[in-house]
Every structure is written in C-alpha cells, then in structure tokens.
Short mmCIF file of C-alpha atoms in Angstrom, two decimals:
data_model
loop_
_atom_site.label_atom_id
_atom_site.label_comp_id
_atom_site.label_asym_id
_atom_site.label_seq_id
_atom_site.Cartn_x
_atom_site.Cartn_y
_atom_site.Cartn_z
CA UNK B 1 -53.52 56.60 50.18
CA UNK B 2 -51.89 53.75 52.06
CA UNK B 3 -52.58 51.40 49.20
CA UNK B 4 -51.17 53.88 46.72
CA UNK B 5 -48.06 54.35 48.92
CA UNK B 6 -47.65 50.58 49.26
CA UNK B 7 -48.07 50.11 45.50
CA UNK B 8 -45.55 52.89 44.83
CA UNK B 9 -43.07 51.35 47.32
CA UNK B 10 -43.52 47.94 45.69
CA UNK B 11 -43.02 49.49 42.24
CA UNK B 12 -39.81 51.23 43.41
CA UNK B 13 -38.64 48.00 45.06
CA UNK B 14 -39.21 46.12 41.78
CA UNK B 15 -37.44 48.79 39.75
CA UNK B 16 -34.46 48.79 42.14
CA UNK B 17 -34.37 44.97 42.11
CA UNK B 18 -34.50 44.88 38.31
CA UNK B 19 -31.78 47.56 38.08
CA UNK B 20 -29.46 45.42 40.26
CA UNK B 21 -30.32 42.32 38.22
CA UNK B 22 -29.59 44.21 34.98
CA UNK B 23 -26.22 45.38 36.31
CA UNK B 24 -25.43 41.88 37.57
CA UNK B 25 -26.41 40.27 34.24
CA UNK B 26 -24.23 42.81 32.39
CA UNK B 27 -21.33 41.90 34.73
CA UNK B 28 -21.85 38.21 33.94
CA UNK B 29 -21.98 38.97 30.23
CA UNK B 30 -18.63 40.85 30.50
CA UNK B 31 -17.16 38.14 32.76
CA UNK B 32 -16.74 40.69 35.52
CA UNK B 33 -17.79 38.30 38.25
CA UNK B 34 -17.07 40.63 41.18
CA UNK B 35 -19.53 43.23 39.86
CA UNK B 36 -22.07 40.52 39.05
CA UNK B 37 -21.75 38.98 42.51
CA UNK B 38 -22.12 42.34 44.28
CA UNK B 39 -25.25 43.25 42.29
CA UNK B 40 -26.91 39.84 42.70
CA UNK B 41 -26.34 40.16 46.45
CA UNK B 42 -27.83 43.68 46.38
CA UNK B 43 -30.85 42.30 44.49
CA UNK B 44 -31.26 39.65 47.21
CA UNK B 45 -31.28 42.32 49.93
CA UNK B 46 -34.27 43.81 48.17
CA UNK B 47 -36.07 40.53 47.38
CA UNK B 48 -34.57 37.72 49.49
CA UNK B 49 -37.00 35.09 48.24
CA UNK B 50 -36.11 35.39 44.55
CA UNK B 51 -34.39 32.26 43.18
CA UNK B 52 -32.77 33.83 40.07
CA UNK B 53 -30.03 35.79 41.94
CA UNK B 54 -29.36 32.77 44.17
CA UNK B 55 -28.88 30.55 41.11
CA UNK B 56 -26.62 33.13 39.52
CA UNK B 57 -24.50 33.41 42.67
CA UNK B 58 -24.02 29.62 42.68
CA UNK B 59 -23.09 29.81 39.00
CA UNK B 60 -20.51 32.52 39.76
CA UNK B 61 -18.99 30.46 42.58
CA UNK B 62 -18.68 27.48 40.21
CA UNK B 63 -17.09 29.65 37.51
CA UNK B 64 -14.62 31.18 40.00
CA UNK B 65 -13.74 27.74 41.36
CA UNK B 66 -13.14 26.47 37.82
CA UNK B 67 -11.02 29.52 36.98
CA UNK B 68 -8.97 29.03 40.16
CA UNK B 69 -8.50 25.36 39.31
CA UNK B 70 -7.45 26.23 35.76
CA UNK B 71 -5.05 28.91 37.00
CA UNK B 72 -3.50 26.46 39.48
CA UNK B 73 -3.05 23.90 36.69
CA UNK B 74 -1.43 26.52 34.44
CA UNK B 75 0.90 27.63 37.23
CA UNK B 76 1.78 24.01 37.91
CA UNK B 77 2.46 23.45 34.21
CA UNK B 78 4.61 26.59 34.10
CA UNK B 79 6.53 25.42 37.14
CA UNK B 80 7.02 21.99 35.59
CA UNK B 81 8.20 23.62 32.35
CA UNK B 82 10.59 25.84 34.28
CA UNK B 83 12.03 22.82 36.09
CA UNK B 84 12.31 21.02 32.76
CA UNK B 85 14.13 24.00 31.23
CA UNK B 86 16.55 24.21 34.17
CA UNK B 87 17.27 20.47 34.05
CA UNK B 88 17.80 20.63 30.29
CA UNK B 89 20.18 23.61 30.59
CA UNK B 90 22.17 21.90 33.36
CA UNK B 91 22.56 18.74 31.28
CA UNK B 92 23.65 20.77 28.24
CA UNK B 93 26.26 22.66 30.31
CA UNK B 94 27.73 19.37 31.61
CA UNK B 95 27.58 17.82 28.13
CA UNK B 96 29.29 20.84 26.54
CA UNK B 97 32.09 20.73 29.16
CA UNK B 98 32.59 17.02 28.50
CA UNK B 99 32.61 17.66 24.77
CA UNK B 100 35.18 20.45 25.12
CA UNK B 101 37.41 18.22 27.23
CA UNK B 102 37.01 15.45 24.61
CA UNK B 103 35.18 13.11 27.01
CA UNK B 104 32.91 12.12 24.17
CA UNK B 105 31.17 9.19 25.87
CA UNK B 106 30.19 11.38 28.86
CA UNK B 107 29.12 14.18 26.54
CA UNK B 108 27.00 11.82 24.45
CA UNK B 109 25.35 10.42 27.60
CA UNK B 110 24.44 13.93 28.83
CA UNK B 111 23.18 15.05 25.42
CA UNK B 112 20.97 11.95 25.34
CA UNK B 113 19.66 12.75 28.82
CA UNK B 114 18.93 16.32 27.67
CA UNK B 115 16.96 14.84 24.76
CA UNK B 116 15.02 12.75 27.27
CA UNK B 117 13.99 16.01 28.97
CA UNK B 118 13.25 17.90 25.74
CA UNK B 119 12.97 15.47 22.80
CA UNK B 120 12.26 18.17 20.21
CA UNK B 121 15.48 20.15 20.77
CA UNK B 122 17.84 20.06 17.79
CA UNK B 123 21.09 21.12 19.53
CA UNK B 124 21.71 17.85 21.42
CA UNK B 125 20.83 15.85 18.30
CA UNK B 126 23.42 17.80 16.31
CA UNK B 127 26.06 17.35 19.02
CA UNK B 128 25.40 13.59 19.22
CA UNK B 129 25.80 13.34 15.44
CA UNK B 130 29.05 15.34 15.69
CA UNK B 131 30.32 13.06 18.48
CA UNK B 132 29.46 9.93 16.51
CA UNK B 133 31.43 11.29 13.54
CA UNK B 134 34.40 12.14 15.78
CA UNK B 135 34.30 8.69 17.40
CA UNK B 136 34.08 7.03 13.97
CA UNK B 137 37.08 9.09 12.78
CA UNK B 138 39.04 8.16 15.91
CA UNK B 139 38.16 4.47 15.44
CA UNK B 140 39.17 4.59 11.76
CA UNK B 141 42.44 6.35 12.62
CA UNK B 142 43.16 3.83 15.39
CA UNK B 143 42.40 0.92 13.03
CA UNK B 144 44.71 2.42 10.39
CA UNK B 145 47.47 2.89 12.99
CA UNK B 146 47.03 -0.67 14.23
CA UNK B 147 47.15 -1.96 10.67
CA UNK B 148 50.29 0.10 9.99
CA UNK B 149 51.87 -1.07 13.25
CA UNK B 150 50.96 -4.65 12.45
CA UNK B 151 52.47 -4.34 8.95
CA UNK B 152 55.60 -2.71 10.41
CA UNK B 153 55.91 -5.45 13.03
CA UNK B 154 55.46 -8.12 10.38
CA UNK B 155 58.12 -6.41 8.24
CA UNK B 156 60.50 -6.18 11.23
CA UNK B 157 59.90 -9.81 12.19
CA UNK B 158 60.57 -10.99 8.63
CA UNK B 159 63.69 -8.79 8.40
CA UNK B 160 65.03 -10.00 11.77
CA UNK B 161 64.39 -13.64 10.81
CA UNK B 162 66.27 -13.27 7.51
CA UNK B 163 69.15 -11.38 9.21
CA UNK B 164 69.38 -14.18 11.81
CA UNK B 165 69.51 -16.76 9.01
CA UNK B 166 72.12 -14.69 7.13
CA UNK B 167 74.24 -14.26 10.29
CA UNK B 168 74.01 -18.00 10.93
CA UNK B 169 75.14 -18.73 7.35
CA UNK B 170 77.98 -16.21 7.78
CA UNK B 171 79.16 -17.83 11.02
CA UNK B 172 79.23 -21.23 9.38
CA UNK B 173 81.30 -19.74 6.54
CA UNK B 174 78.55 -20.36 4.03
CA UNK B 175 79.23 -16.98 2.47
CA UNK B 176 77.27 -17.43 -0.72
CA UNK B 177 74.01 -18.26 1.17
CA UNK B 178 74.75 -15.48 3.70
CA UNK B 179 75.14 -13.00 0.83
CA UNK B 180 71.78 -14.04 -0.68
CA UNK B 181 70.05 -13.69 2.71
CA UNK B 182 71.61 -10.27 3.30
CA UNK B 183 70.31 -9.16 -0.13
CA UNK B 184 66.81 -10.43 0.83
CA UNK B 185 66.98 -8.47 4.08
CA UNK B 186 68.20 -5.40 2.18
CA UNK B 187 65.16 -5.65 -0.14
CA UNK B 188 62.87 -5.54 2.92
CA UNK B 189 64.64 -2.58 4.60
CA UNK B 190 66.55 -0.63 2.00
CA UNK B 191 67.90 2.00 4.45
CA UNK B 192 69.49 -0.54 6.84
CA UNK B 193 73.28 -0.70 6.67
#
C-alpha cells in the first residue's frame, strides 16, 4: 500500500510538473515571458533538480535583458530624433525670420545649418534656391545701376569738358569755335539750356 501510495504521489508529482512545463512552454511560444517564468519556477518547486526549467529561466532572463536593451536603444533614438527635430525647427524659424527681414546671407546660413541637421528636407533647399535667385537678381540690378551710373558720369564728364572748352573759347572771343563746342555739348545733353 505504501509503495502504491508512493507511486501514485510520484505520478501526480510528474503530472503536475509536466502541466507547469506545458504552461511555461506555451508562454514562451506566445512570448509571454512572465507566465513562462512563473510556471518554470512552479515546476522547479516540484522537481528542483530538473535542468530544463533552469535552462529556460536563464533563456528568459537573456531575452528580457535583450528586450530591455533594445527598448533603451529605441528610446534613445527617439530622444535623439526629437532633439534633431527641435533643432531643425529652431533653425528654420530663425532662417524664416531672416528671410522675411531680407537678411538673405543669415537666412541662407541658417537654412544650410538646418540641412546639416536633416539633409533630406526639401523646404530649406527650396529656400536656398530662392535666396540665390534673389541675390543674383540684386547683383544684376546693382551691376546695371552701376553701369548706368558710370555711363551717366562719363556723359556728364564729357559734357562738362566740352562746356569748359566752349566757355574758354567764348571768353577769348573765339565765337565760331565756341559755337561749335556749344553745339557738341547740346548733342550730348539735348535738354540743357
């Protein structure tokens, strides 16, 4: 009777152990590591010398450590991305203000810095292109004004020189030469009296 009772107790112990192992294995399969860990520990309380649940518990600890490491890396990457986004936005705000106030060199510098933070963004590229066009237009306009001013100065210098010659001829009573010079000056500036 004692042997039968001991055999029955051993059979129940094995069945209970196997039930916990089955539940733990199912938890591992479903990646529910808390359930798996609890059931492997329960299996060890029944059969403390079994290696399988011990190995599985070590495996779970390694998996959880790896998951924690991965989560920390993802959070770090998210934080880095958030910082990058904030830096980019701040540079764009400063660049847009400079652009609006027509400080094109400052705006271009900040748009370039924003591109350094986020090289794939199109907005700063478009604004830099727009600034370069504006600066080229300003340079062309300035060059045209300088050319016009230079031509006007040259015209004034030539006119003043001829008028001085004509006045000199007039003072020396060389009226015929003075008249020719005054006609030359009149051809340069038709509206001058």
